[in-house]
PDB file of C-alpha atoms in Angstrom:
ATOM      1  CA  MET U   1     -38.046 -46.943  -6.784  1.00 46.00           C
ATOM      2  CA  LYS U   2     -36.764 -45.320  -3.794  1.00 43.00           C
ATOM      3  CA  LYS U   3     -33.396 -46.815  -4.748  1.00 45.00           C
ATOM      4  CA  LEU U   4     -33.701 -45.650  -8.079  1.00 41.00           C
ATOM      5  CA  VAL U   5     -34.687 -42.183  -7.138  1.00 38.00           C
ATOM      6  CA  THR U   6     -31.559 -41.904  -4.625  1.00 43.00           C
ATOM      7  CA  ALA U   7     -29.466 -43.027  -7.466  1.00 44.00           C
ATOM      8  CA  ALA U   8     -30.495 -40.451  -9.566  1.00 42.00           C
ATOM      9  CA  LEU U   9     -29.791 -37.863  -6.632  1.00 39.00           C
ATOM     10  CA  ALA U  10     -26.447 -39.223  -6.447  1.00 43.00           C
ATOM     11  CA  ALA U  11     -25.575 -39.060 -10.162  1.00 42.00           C
ATOM     12  CA  LEU U  12     -27.162 -35.422 -10.326  1.00 40.00           C
ATOM     13  CA  LEU U  13     -24.813 -34.643  -7.222  1.00 38.00           C
ATOM     14  CA  CYS U  14     -22.158 -35.997  -8.842  1.00 40.00           C
ATOM     15  CA  LEU U  15     -22.768 -33.731 -12.098  1.00 37.00           C
ATOM     16  CA  CYS U  16     -23.079 -30.726 -10.310  1.00 39.00           C
ATOM     17  CA  MET U  17     -19.820 -31.148  -8.501  1.00 38.00           C
ATOM     18  CA  LEU U  18     -17.783 -31.577 -11.463  1.00 35.00           C
ATOM     19  CA  ALA U  19     -19.747 -28.825 -13.590  1.00 36.00           C
ATOM     20  CA  GLY U  20     -20.508 -26.396 -11.232  1.00 37.00           C
ATOM     21  CA  CYS U  21     -24.479 -27.062 -11.481  1.00 40.00           C
ATOM     22  CA  GLY U  22     -24.848 -23.504 -12.781  1.00 35.00           C
ATOM     23  CA  ASP U  23     -23.102 -21.843 -10.190  1.00 38.00           C
ATOM     24  CA  LYS U  24     -21.221 -18.978 -11.499  1.00 49.00           C
ATOM     25  CA  THR U  25     -19.860 -18.221  -8.049  1.00 51.00           C
ATOM     26  CA  GLN U  26     -16.174 -17.857  -7.977  1.00 71.00           C
ATOM     27  CA  LYS U  27     -13.660 -17.700  -5.045  1.00 90.00           C
ATOM     28  CA  ALA U  28     -12.305 -14.599  -4.831  1.00 97.00           C
ATOM     29  CA  HIS U  29      -8.696 -14.470  -3.820  1.00 98.00           C
ATOM     30  CA  ILE U  30      -7.746 -11.138  -2.150  1.00 98.00           C
ATOM     31  CA  TYR U  31      -4.391 -10.124  -1.159  1.00 98.00           C
ATOM     32  CA  ALA U  32      -2.470  -7.488   0.456  1.00 98.00           C
ATOM     33  CA  PRO U  33       1.170  -6.420   1.441  1.00 97.00           C
ATOM     34  CA  ASP U  34       1.971  -6.401   5.099  1.00 96.00           C
ATOM     35  CA  GLY U  35       1.830  -3.483   6.774  1.00 94.00           C
ATOM     36  CA  ALA U  36      -0.747  -0.427   6.735  1.00 95.00           C
ATOM     37  CA  PRO U  37      -2.255  -1.650   3.545  1.00 95.00           C
ATOM     38  CA  ALA U  38      -3.532  -4.776   5.487  1.00 97.00           C
ATOM     39  CA  ILE U  39      -4.865  -2.887   7.947  1.00 97.00           C
ATOM     40  CA  GLY U  40      -7.645  -1.364   5.706  1.00 97.00           C
ATOM     41  CA  LEU U  41      -8.895  -4.842   4.973  1.00 98.00           C
ATOM     42  CA  ALA U  42      -9.004  -5.731   8.778  1.00 98.00           C
ATOM     43  CA  LYS U  43     -12.708  -5.457   9.150  1.00 98.00           C
ATOM     44  CA  LEU U  44     -13.382  -7.626   6.080  1.00 98.00           C
ATOM     45  CA  MET U  45     -11.269 -10.458   7.465  1.00 98.00           C
ATOM     46  CA  HIS U  46     -12.769 -10.236  10.832  1.00 97.00           C
ATOM     47  CA  ASP U  47     -16.402 -10.464   9.552  1.00 97.00           C
ATOM     48  CA  GLY U  48     -15.344 -13.017   6.898  1.00 95.00           C
ATOM     49  CA  MET U  49     -16.820 -12.896   2.879  1.00 94.00           C
ATOM     50  CA  ALA U  50     -18.575 -15.414   1.147  1.00 93.00           C
ATOM     51  CA  ASP U  51     -16.460 -17.325  -1.424  1.00 94.00           C
ATOM     52  CA  THR U  52     -13.470 -14.918  -0.484  1.00 97.00           C
ATOM     53  CA  GLN U  53      -9.924 -15.697   0.974  1.00 97.00           C
ATOM     54  CA  PHE U  54      -7.811 -13.329   2.216  1.00 98.00           C
ATOM     55  CA  THR U  55      -3.936 -13.469   2.244  1.00 98.00           C
ATOM     56  CA  VAL U  56      -1.417 -11.108   3.628  1.00 98.00           C
ATOM     57  CA  VAL U  57       2.039 -11.362   1.932  1.00 98.00           C
ATOM     58  CA  ALA U  58       5.283  -9.520   2.390  1.00 95.00           C
ATOM     59  CA  PRO U  59       5.341  -6.470   0.196  1.00 94.00           C
ATOM     60  CA  ASN U  60       7.831  -7.158  -1.893  1.00 93.00           C
ATOM     61  CA  THR U  61       6.092 -10.043  -3.118  1.00 96.00           C
ATOM     62  CA  ILE U  62       2.882  -8.295  -4.119  1.00 97.00           C
ATOM     63  CA  GLY U  63       3.871  -7.466  -7.442  1.00 97.00           C
ATOM     64  CA  GLY U  64       4.624 -11.079  -8.487  1.00 97.00           C
ATOM     65  CA  HIS U  65       1.510 -12.210  -6.837  1.00 98.00           C
ATOM     66  CA  VAL U  66      -0.851  -9.975  -9.178  1.00 98.00           C
ATOM     67  CA  LEU U  67       1.730 -10.635 -12.075  1.00 97.00           C
ATOM     68  CA  ASN U  68       1.128 -14.459 -11.870  1.00 96.00           C
ATOM     69  CA  GLY U  69      -2.783 -13.922 -11.626  1.00 96.00           C
ATOM     70  CA  ASP U  70      -3.236 -15.709  -8.045  1.00 96.00           C
ATOM     71  CA  ALA U  71      -4.781 -12.218  -6.861  1.00 98.00           C
ATOM     72  CA  ASP U  72      -8.212 -11.429  -8.083  1.00 98.00           C
ATOM     73  CA  ILE U  73      -8.077  -8.118  -6.124  1.00 98.00           C
ATOM     74  CA  ALA U  74      -5.058  -6.312  -4.501  1.00 98.00           C
ATOM     75  CA  ILE U  75      -3.884  -3.660  -2.374  1.00 98.00           C
ATOM     76  CA  MET U  76      -0.613  -2.744  -3.816  1.00 98.00           C
ATOM     77  CA  PRO U  77       1.713   0.662  -4.513  1.00 97.00           C
ATOM     78  CA  THR U  78      -0.021   2.810  -7.164  1.00 98.00           C
ATOM     79  CA  ASN U  79       3.042   3.080  -9.148  1.00 97.00           C
ATOM     80  CA  ALA U  80       3.614  -0.210  -9.286  1.00 97.00           C
ATOM     81  CA  ALA U  81      -0.017  -0.868 -10.550  1.00 98.00           C
ATOM     82  CA  ALA U  82       0.673   1.550 -13.225  1.00 98.00           C
ATOM     83  CA  LEU U  83       3.833  -0.134 -14.662  1.00 98.00           C
ATOM     84  CA  LEU U  84       2.343  -3.703 -14.578  1.00 98.00           C
ATOM     85  CA  TYR U  85      -0.826  -2.176 -16.409  1.00 98.00           C
ATOM     86  CA  GLY U  86       1.767  -0.738 -18.689  1.00 97.00           C
ATOM     87  CA  LYS U  87       3.474  -3.925 -19.737  1.00 96.00           C
ATOM     88  CA  GLY U  88      -0.212  -5.499 -20.356  1.00 97.00           C
ATOM     89  CA  VAL U  89      -0.994  -7.191 -17.211  1.00 97.00           C
ATOM     90  CA  ASP U  90      -4.922  -7.905 -16.662  1.00 96.00           C
ATOM     91  CA  ILE U  91      -5.638  -5.192 -13.877  1.00 98.00           C
ATOM     92  CA  ALA U  92      -7.312  -1.809 -13.883  1.00 98.00           C
ATOM     93  CA  MET U  93      -7.277   0.068 -10.120  1.00 98.00           C
ATOM     94  CA  LEU U  94     -10.360   0.299  -8.312  1.00 98.00           C
ATOM     95  CA  GLY U  95      -9.399   3.224  -5.861  1.00 98.00           C
ATOM     96  CA  VAL U  96      -6.579   4.730  -3.629  1.00 98.00           C
ATOM     97  CA  THR U  97      -6.867   2.928  -0.199  1.00 98.00           C
ATOM     98  CA  ASN U  98      -3.727   4.582   1.379  1.00 97.00           C
ATOM     99  CA  PHE U  99      -2.983   8.150   1.137  1.00 97.00           C
ATOM    100  CA  GLY U 100       0.414   8.430   2.498  1.00 97.00           C
ATOM    101  CA  SER U 101       1.877   6.616   5.880  1.00 96.00           C
ATOM    102  CA  LEU U 102       5.504   7.628   5.581  1.00 97.00           C
ATOM    103  CA  TYR U 103       6.893   9.745   8.577  1.00 97.00           C
ATOM    104  CA  LEU U 104      10.573  11.014   9.153  1.00 97.00           C
ATOM    105  CA  VAL U 105      11.966   9.386  12.406  1.00 97.00           C
ATOM    106  CA  GLY U 106      15.286  10.200  14.121  1.00 96.00           C
ATOM    107  CA  VAL U 107      17.137  11.127  16.762  1.00 95.00           C
ATOM    108  CA  GLY U 108      16.847  14.570  18.442  1.00 89.00           C
ATOM    109  CA  GLU U 109      14.830  17.817  18.035  1.00 91.00           C
ATOM    110  CA  THR U 110      12.278  18.211  15.300  1.00 94.00           C
ATOM    111  CA  PRO U 111      13.989  19.620  12.227  1.00 95.00           C
ATOM    112  CA  ASP U 112      12.734  23.578  11.311  1.00 93.00           C
ATOM    113  CA  SER U 113      12.428  22.189   7.649  1.00 94.00           C
ATOM    114  CA  LEU U 114      14.415  19.582   5.248  1.00 97.00           C
ATOM    115  CA  ALA U 115      16.610  22.080   4.531  1.00 97.00           C
ATOM    116  CA  ALA U 116      18.063  21.331   8.186  1.00 97.00           C
ATOM    117  CA  LEU U 117      19.034  17.988   7.064  1.00 97.00           C
ATOM    118  CA  LYS U 118      21.759  19.409   4.956  1.00 97.00           C
ATOM    119  CA  GLY U 119      24.835  17.369   6.168  1.00 97.00           C
ATOM    120  CA  GLN U 120      22.858  14.415   7.298  1.00 97.00           C
ATOM    121  CA  VAL U 121      22.261  10.999   6.003  1.00 98.00           C
ATOM    122  CA  VAL U 122      18.651   9.780   5.886  1.00 98.00           C
ATOM    123  CA  TYR U 123      17.929   5.956   5.356  1.00 98.00           C
ATOM    124  CA  SER U 124      15.000   4.271   3.702  1.00 97.00           C
ATOM    125  CA  ILE U 125      14.369   0.889   2.779  1.00 95.00           C
ATOM    126  CA  GLY U 126      15.357   0.003  -1.024  1.00 94.00           C
ATOM    127  CA  GLN U 127      16.655   2.562  -3.596  1.00 95.00           C
ATOM    128  CA  GLY U 128      14.046   3.292  -5.978  1.00 95.00           C
ATOM    129  CA  ASN U 129      11.016   2.295  -3.733  1.00 95.00           C
ATOM    130  CA  VAL U 130       8.244   4.825  -2.913  1.00 96.00           C
ATOM    131  CA  PRO U 131       9.574   6.080   0.268  1.00 96.00           C
ATOM    132  CA  ASP U 132      12.649   6.818  -1.026  1.00 97.00           C
ATOM    133  CA  LEU U 133      11.125   8.621  -4.076  1.00 98.00           C
ATOM    134  CA  VAL U 134       8.867  10.614  -2.606  1.00 98.00           C
ATOM    135  CA  PHE U 135      12.037  11.677  -0.162  1.00 98.00           C
ATOM    136  CA  ARG U 136      13.876  12.713  -2.888  1.00 98.00           C
ATOM    137  CA  TYR U 137      11.252  14.939  -4.491  1.00 98.00           C
ATOM    138  CA  LEU U 138      10.375  16.670  -1.534  1.00 98.00           C
ATOM    139  CA  LEU U 139      14.432  17.648  -1.037  1.00 98.00           C
ATOM    140  CA  LYS U 140      13.900  18.824  -5.464  1.00 98.00           C
ATOM    141  CA  SER U 141      11.160  20.641  -4.542  1.00 97.00           C
ATOM    142  CA  ALA U 142      12.484  22.688  -1.783  1.00 97.00           C
ATOM    143  CA  GLY U 143      15.729  23.069  -3.975  1.00 97.00           C
ATOM    144  CA  ILE U 144      17.734  20.593  -1.537  1.00 98.00           C
ATOM    145  CA  GLU U 145      20.591  19.102  -3.163  1.00 98.00           C
ATOM    146  CA  TYR U 146      20.817  15.150  -2.406  1.00 98.00           C
ATOM    147  CA  VAL U 147      23.482  12.409  -3.168  1.00 98.00           C
ATOM    148  CA  LEU U 148      23.124   8.660  -2.804  1.00 97.00           C
ATOM    149  CA  SER U 149      25.658   8.010  -0.287  1.00 97.00           C
ATOM    150  CA  ASP U 150      26.182   6.878   3.057  1.00 97.00           C
ATOM    151  CA  ILE U 151      28.527   9.221   4.020  1.00 97.00           C
ATOM    152  CA  LYS U 152      27.893  12.985   5.062  1.00 97.00           C
ATOM    153  CA  GLN U 153      28.521  15.672   2.970  1.00 97.00           C
ATOM    154  CA  ALA U 154      28.472  19.288   3.520  1.00 96.00           C
ATOM    155  CA  ASP U 155      25.340  21.295   2.138  1.00 96.00           C
ATOM    156  CA  LYS U 156      23.745  18.191   1.131  1.00 98.00           C
ATOM    157  CA  VAL U 157      21.333  15.600   2.201  1.00 98.00           C
ATOM    158  CA  SER U 158      22.726  11.582   1.670  1.00 98.00           C
ATOM    159  CA  LEU U 159      20.399   9.263   0.717  1.00 98.00           C
ATOM    160  CA  ALA U 160      21.238   5.474   2.034  1.00 98.00           C
ATOM    161  CA  TYR U 161      19.553   2.526   2.150  1.00 98.00           C
ATOM    162  CA  VAL U 162      18.533  -0.741   4.155  1.00 96.00           C
ATOM    163  CA  SER U 163      16.900  -3.968   3.170  1.00 93.00           C
ATOM    164  CA  GLU U 164      14.518  -3.817   6.179  1.00 88.00           C
ATOM    165  CA  GLY U 165      12.919  -1.676   8.448  1.00 87.00           C
ATOM    166  CA  THR U 166      14.758  -3.408  11.294  1.00 88.00           C
ATOM    167  CA  GLU U 167      18.071  -2.416  10.098  1.00 94.00           C
ATOM    168  CA  ILE U 168      17.023   1.320  10.811  1.00 95.00           C
ATOM    169  CA  VAL U 169      15.214   0.836  13.950  1.00 92.00           C
ATOM    170  CA  GLY U 170      18.534  -1.178  15.223  1.00 94.00           C
ATOM    171  CA  GLY U 171      20.814   1.760  14.062  1.00 96.00           C
ATOM    172  CA  LEU U 172      19.013   4.932  15.269  1.00 96.00           C
ATOM    173  CA  LYS U 173      18.887   2.517  18.610  1.00 94.00           C
ATOM    174  CA  THR U 174      22.613   2.287  18.518  1.00 94.00           C
ATOM    175  CA  GLY U 175      23.624   6.282  17.479  1.00 94.00           C
ATOM    176  CA  ALA U 176      24.925   4.456  13.925  1.00 96.00           C
ATOM    177  CA  MET U 177      21.908   6.386  12.199  1.00 97.00           C
ATOM    178  CA  GLN U 178      20.145   9.385  12.775  1.00 97.00           C
ATOM    179  CA  TYR U 179      17.460   9.831  10.501  1.00 98.00           C
ATOM    180  CA  GLY U 180      15.292   7.176   8.412  1.00 97.00           C
ATOM    181  CA  VAL U 181      11.672   6.963   6.404  1.00 97.00           C
ATOM    182  CA  VAL U 182       9.649   4.497   7.284  1.00 95.00           C
ATOM    183  CA  SER U 183       6.066   3.703   7.225  1.00 94.00           C
ATOM    184  CA  GLU U 184       3.501   3.184   9.730  1.00 94.00           C
ATOM    185  CA  PRO U 185       3.080   0.936  11.891  1.00 92.00           C
ATOM    186  CA  ALA U 186       6.954   1.364  12.513  1.00 91.00           C
ATOM    187  CA  ALA U 187       6.722   4.726  12.737  1.00 93.00           C
ATOM    188  CA  THR U 188       4.873   5.483  15.887  1.00 91.00           C
ATOM    189  CA  MET U 189       6.871   1.937  17.522  1.00 91.00           C
ATOM    190  CA  VAL U 190      10.127   3.364  16.973  1.00 93.00           C
ATOM    191  CA  ALA U 191      10.397   5.085  20.034  1.00 91.00           C
ATOM    192  CA  LYS U 192       9.486   2.096  22.185  1.00 90.00           C
ATOM    193  CA  GLN U 193      11.629   0.047  19.834  1.00 92.00           C
ATOM    194  CA  THR U 194      14.533   1.997  20.470  1.00 93.00           C
ATOM    195  CA  ASN U 195      13.937   3.075  24.409  1.00 91.00           C
ATOM    196  CA  ASN U 196      12.941   6.821  23.369  1.00 90.00           C
ATOM    197  CA  ALA U 197      16.085   7.434  21.519  1.00 92.00           C
ATOM    198  CA  ALA U 198      14.166   8.274  18.156  1.00 95.00           C
ATOM    199  CA  GLN U 199      10.922   9.447  17.912  1.00 94.00           C
ATOM    200  CA  LYS U 200       8.540  10.475  14.720  1.00 95.00           C
ATOM    201  CA  LEU U 201       9.342  13.789  13.743  1.00 97.00           C
ATOM    202  CA  LEU U 202       8.044  14.905  10.093  1.00 97.00           C
ATOM    203  CA  SER U 203       5.012  13.407   8.158  1.00 97.00           C
ATOM    204  CA  ILE U 204       5.981  13.339   4.462  1.00 97.00           C
ATOM    205  CA  GLN U 205       1.857  13.538   3.750  1.00 97.00           C
ATOM    206  CA  THR U 206       2.154  16.762   4.952  1.00 97.00           C
ATOM    207  CA  LEU U 207       5.517  17.794   3.424  1.00 97.00           C
ATOM    208  CA  TYR U 208       4.007  16.599   0.229  1.00 98.00           C
ATOM    209  CA  GLU U 209       0.807  18.550   0.501  1.00 97.00           C
ATOM    210  CA  SER U 210       2.819  21.906   1.005  1.00 96.00           C
ATOM    211  CA  ALA U 211       5.169  21.180  -2.482  1.00 97.00           C
ATOM    212  CA  THR U 212       2.397  19.868  -4.521  1.00 96.00           C
ATOM    213  CA  GLY U 213      -1.137  21.798  -3.426  1.00 95.00           C
ATOM    214  CA  SER U 214      -2.186  18.370  -2.475  1.00 93.00           C
ATOM    215  CA  THR U 215      -5.247  18.260   0.107  1.00 89.00           C
ATOM    216  CA  HIS U 216      -4.767  14.878   0.853  1.00 90.00           C
ATOM    217  CA  GLY U 217      -1.602  13.567   1.138  1.00 95.00           C
ATOM    218  CA  PHE U 218      -0.211  11.466  -1.536  1.00 97.00           C
ATOM    219  CA  PRO U 219      -1.797   8.346  -3.326  1.00 98.00           C
ATOM    220  CA  GLN U 220       0.651   5.430  -1.960  1.00 97.00           C
ATOM    221  CA  ALA U 221      -1.814   2.146  -2.211  1.00 98.00           C
ATOM    222  CA  ALA U 222      -4.936   1.335  -3.755  1.00 97.00           C
ATOM    223  CA  LEU U 223      -7.157  -1.481  -4.548  1.00 98.00           C
ATOM    224  CA  VAL U 224      -6.752  -3.375  -8.337  1.00 98.00           C
ATOM    225  CA  VAL U 225      -8.627  -5.937  -9.871  1.00 98.00           C
ATOM    226  CA  LYS U 226      -8.129  -8.479 -12.518  1.00 98.00           C
ATOM    227  CA  LYS U 227     -10.399  -7.247 -15.460  1.00 97.00           C
ATOM    228  CA  SER U 228     -11.354 -10.522 -16.054  1.00 97.00           C
ATOM    229  CA  PHE U 229     -12.359 -11.410 -12.754  1.00 97.00           C
ATOM    230  CA  LEU U 230     -14.377  -8.120 -12.777  1.00 97.00           C
ATOM    231  CA  LYS U 231     -16.076  -8.795 -15.999  1.00 96.00           C
ATOM    232  CA  ASN U 232     -17.308 -12.026 -14.701  1.00 96.00           C
ATOM    233  CA  ASN U 233     -18.381 -11.067 -11.419  1.00 96.00           C
ATOM    234  CA  ALA U 234     -19.392  -7.264 -11.233  1.00 96.00           C
ATOM    235  CA  ASP U 235     -21.843  -7.802  -8.454  1.00 96.00           C
ATOM    236  CA  TYR U 236     -19.276  -9.315  -6.137  1.00 97.00           C
ATOM    237  CA  VAL U 237     -16.986  -6.519  -6.568  1.00 97.00           C
ATOM    238  CA  LYS U 238     -19.319  -4.020  -6.292  1.00 97.00           C
ATOM    239  CA  ASN U 239     -20.115  -5.523  -2.941  1.00 97.00           C
ATOM    240  CA  PHE U 240     -16.325  -6.202  -2.155  1.00 97.00           C
ATOM    241  CA  THR U 241     -15.980  -2.517  -2.357  1.00 98.00           C
ATOM    242  CA  ALA U 242     -19.106  -1.220  -0.608  1.00 97.00           C
ATOM    243  CA  ALA U 243     -17.864  -3.222   2.490  1.00 97.00           C
ATOM    244  CA  PHE U 244     -14.251  -2.202   2.293  1.00 98.00           C
ATOM    245  CA  LYS U 245     -15.206   1.525   2.022  1.00 97.00           C
ATOM    246  CA  ALA U 246     -17.675   0.756   5.302  1.00 97.00           C
ATOM    247  CA  GLY U 247     -14.827  -0.935   7.207  1.00 97.00           C
ATOM    248  CA  VAL U 248     -11.732   1.066   6.011  1.00 97.00           C
ATOM    249  CA  ALA U 249     -11.524   2.870   8.923  1.00 95.00           C
ATOM    250  CA  TRP U 250     -12.758   0.098  11.347  1.00 97.00           C
ATOM    251  CA  ALA U 251      -8.651  -0.641  12.787  1.00 97.00           C
ATOM    252  CA  GLU U 252      -8.935   3.183  14.691  1.00 96.00           C
ATOM    253  CA  SER U 253     -11.881   1.754  16.528  1.00 97.00           C
ATOM    254  CA  GLU U 254     -11.258  -1.517  16.979  1.00 97.00           C
ATOM    255  CA  PRO U 255      -7.450  -1.936  16.967  1.00 97.00           C
ATOM    256  CA  ASP U 256      -7.022  -5.419  19.376  1.00 97.00           C
ATOM    257  CA  ALA U 257      -9.665  -6.952  16.869  1.00 98.00           C
ATOM    258  CA  ALA U 258      -7.995  -5.613  13.244  1.00 98.00           C
ATOM    259  CA  LEU U 259      -4.742  -6.744  14.890  1.00 97.00           C
ATOM    260  CA  ALA U 260      -5.937 -10.450  15.421  1.00 97.00           C
ATOM    261  CA  ALA U 261      -7.249 -10.415  11.853  1.00 98.00           C
ATOM    262  CA  ILE U 262      -4.563  -9.132   9.679  1.00 98.00           C
ATOM    263  CA  LYS U 263      -2.390 -11.903  11.876  1.00 97.00           C
ATOM    264  CA  ALA U 264      -4.913 -14.680  11.153  1.00 97.00           C
ATOM    265  CA  ALA U 265      -4.560 -13.568   7.308  1.00 97.00           C
ATOM    266  CA  GLY U 266      -0.755 -13.681   7.388  1.00 97.00           C
ATOM    267  CA  SER U 267       0.673 -10.476   9.202  1.00 96.00           C
ATOM    268  CA  THR U 268       3.846 -10.841  10.564  1.00 94.00           C
ATOM    269  CA  ALA U 269       5.020  -6.945  10.554  1.00 90.00           C
ATOM    270  CA  VAL U 270       2.794  -5.719  12.517  1.00 93.00           C
ATOM    271  CA  GLY U 271       3.591  -6.069  16.420  1.00 89.00           C
ATOM    272  CA  ALA U 272       1.211  -3.812  18.002  1.00 92.00           C
ATOM    273  CA  LEU U 273      -1.659  -2.152  16.493  1.00 95.00           C
ATOM    274  CA  ASN U 274      -3.530   1.044  18.571  1.00 94.00           C
ATOM    275  CA  GLN U 275      -5.758   3.819  17.846  1.00 95.00           C
ATOM    276  CA  SER U 276      -2.888   6.099  16.653  1.00 93.00           C
ATOM    277  CA  ILE U 277      -0.946   3.562  14.760  1.00 94.00           C
ATOM    278  CA  ALA U 278      -4.404   3.062  12.879  1.00 96.00           C
ATOM    279  CA  LYS U 279      -4.881   6.359  11.989  1.00 95.00           C
ATOM    280  CA  GLY U 280      -1.393   7.292  11.418  1.00 94.00           C
ATOM    281  CA  CYS U 281      -1.917   4.828   8.288  1.00 95.00           C
ATOM    282  CA  ASN U 282      -4.134   7.599   6.499  1.00 96.00           C
ATOM    283  CA  LEU U 283      -6.706   5.203   5.188  1.00 97.00           C
ATOM    284  CA  GLY U 284      -9.884   5.459   3.160  1.00 97.00           C
ATOM    285  CA  PHE U 285     -11.030   4.987  -0.343  1.00 97.00           C
ATOM    286  CA  THR U 286     -11.159   7.383  -3.265  1.00 97.00           C
ATOM    287  CA  ALA U 287     -12.130   5.705  -6.585  1.00 98.00           C
ATOM    288  CA  ALA U 288      -9.557   6.004  -9.497  1.00 98.00           C
ATOM    289  CA  ALA U 289     -11.771   8.050 -11.829  1.00 98.00           C
ATOM    290  CA  ASP U 290     -12.113  10.524  -9.087  1.00 97.00           C
ATOM    291  CA  CYS U 291      -8.283  11.233  -8.166  1.00 97.00           C
ATOM    292  CA  LYS U 292      -6.707  10.465 -11.367  1.00 98.00           C
ATOM    293  CA  GLU U 293      -5.201  13.539 -11.987  1.00 97.00           C
ATOM    294  CA  GLN U 294      -4.043  13.407  -8.363  1.00 97.00           C
ATOM    295  CA  LEU U 295      -2.375   9.777  -9.489  1.00 98.00           C
ATOM    296  CA  LEU U 296      -0.963  11.034 -12.688  1.00 98.00           C
ATOM    297  CA  ALA U 297       1.024  13.954 -10.849  1.00 97.00           C
ATOM    298  CA  PHE U 298       2.131  11.562  -8.269  1.00 98.00           C
ATOM    299  CA  PHE U 299       3.696   9.290 -11.399  1.00 98.00           C
ATOM    300  CA  THR U 300       5.141  12.098 -12.985  1.00 97.00           C
ATOM    301  CA  ALA U 301       6.633  13.057  -9.590  1.00 97.00           C
ATOM    302  CA  LEU U 302       8.463   9.953  -8.801  1.00 98.00           C
ATOM    303  CA  GLN U 303       9.495   9.849 -12.718  1.00 97.00           C
ATOM    304  CA  GLU U 304      11.202  13.130 -12.069  1.00 97.00           C
ATOM    305  CA  VAL U 305      13.626  12.034  -9.759  1.00 98.00           C
ATOM    306  CA  ALA U 306      14.093   8.504 -10.921  1.00 97.00           C
ATOM    307  CA  GLN U 307      17.839   7.598 -11.526  1.00 94.00           C
ATOM    308  CA  THR U 308      19.302   5.949 -14.564  1.00 93.00           C
ATOM    309  CA  GLY U 309      17.834   2.102 -13.916  1.00 93.00           C
ATOM    310  CA  GLU U 310      14.706   2.947 -11.944  1.00 95.00           C
ATOM    311  CA  THR U 311      11.344   2.495 -13.552  1.00 95.00           C
ATOM    312  CA  PRO U 312       8.828   3.628 -10.412  1.00 96.00           C
ATOM    313  CA  VAL U 313       5.923   3.811 -13.670  1.00 96.00           C
ATOM    314  CA  GLY U 314       6.987   3.547 -16.878  1.00 92.00           C
ATOM    315  CA  LYS U 315       4.514   5.016 -19.440  1.00 93.00           C
ATOM    316  CA  LEU U 316       1.369   7.024 -17.914  1.00 97.00           C
ATOM    317  CA  PRO U 317      -1.638   4.702 -17.799  1.00 98.00           C
ATOM    318  CA  ASP U 318      -4.617   5.617 -20.074  1.00 97.00           C
ATOM    319  CA  ASP U 319      -7.949   6.200 -19.021  1.00 97.00           C
ATOM    320  CA  ALA U 320      -9.069   2.756 -19.096  1.00 98.00           C
ATOM    321  CA  PHE U 321      -7.003   2.186 -15.801  1.00 98.00           C
ATOM    322  CA  PHE U 322      -8.896   4.502 -13.691  1.00 98.00           C
ATOM    323  CA  LEU U 323     -12.370   2.483 -12.705  1.00 98.00           C
ATOM    324  CA  ALA U 324     -15.328   4.583 -11.549  1.00 97.00           C
ATOM    325  CA  ASP U 325     -16.358   3.542  -8.422  1.00 96.00           C
ATOM    326  CA  PRO U 326     -18.780   0.421  -9.096  1.00 95.00           C
ATOM    327  CA  THR U 327     -20.765   1.228  -5.900  1.00 94.00           C
ATOM    328  CA  ALA U 328     -22.125   4.313  -7.683  1.00 90.00           C
ATOM    329  CA  GLU U 329     -23.363   2.590 -10.210  1.00 64.00           C
TER     330      GLU U 329
END
């Protein structure tokens, strides 16, 4: 009889393994681009979350992971999320997580205004990316002419591009470049990496606030969720969002532990982390529905300065894209 019971239990276990035994729990795959966005997830990575896998990837690959369905939840540029949504990708925005972490870095004195950059070349990573487009918008708003060129031109700001941030650091160090637009953590580290030849000069967030009347930087990155995952795992998404909100600023008080956590998840771009760097990342959480107008204004600003062949957003997203805070339900 004992053997029969044991056999029956073994058979039941086998069936449970094959069919899931009625358990609807699904392992959640959370993706974040390396750098400031990943730092916002450090507390969750450090503490761990049941049925959750965190992966930090190169920034230029995050869109692909969302597009092909690898990511159930991801942090990505807000405009890229809107662009994918407009193309029919199965996502919606939970909330903004990064309100701008861009800075003008350079050699010499801090310019009094952007007008002081006339006759200079300012470098950024990749033509048509958010740092480039935001800086173009600021120049346009200030009535400053710019040209896409790596040659200095009188009375204009020349905008030139590199493929990696290390190229800007190297150029500043050797004197081949004078100015660049970079994100944290690189912005704070540039002084050390250039032997104090360059430093952080201006906050792009502050300049954007002055140009637009925004009170909280600009919506640079956001949490997005696969809509099919949300439908089947609403409680998980609610709990995840609550945990994210509670821990998003944790790196400011525990930078060493935060750095170790994101490195364990795959980060290679964050070489150092301290309270100043973490604070400069401008991390937080505002539900998408609560900042819809700010997002739409930001998308419109990027579209205004896009060149032929650049599509920062495409069609502006409809209301269904902007989700309410799941923790408020």
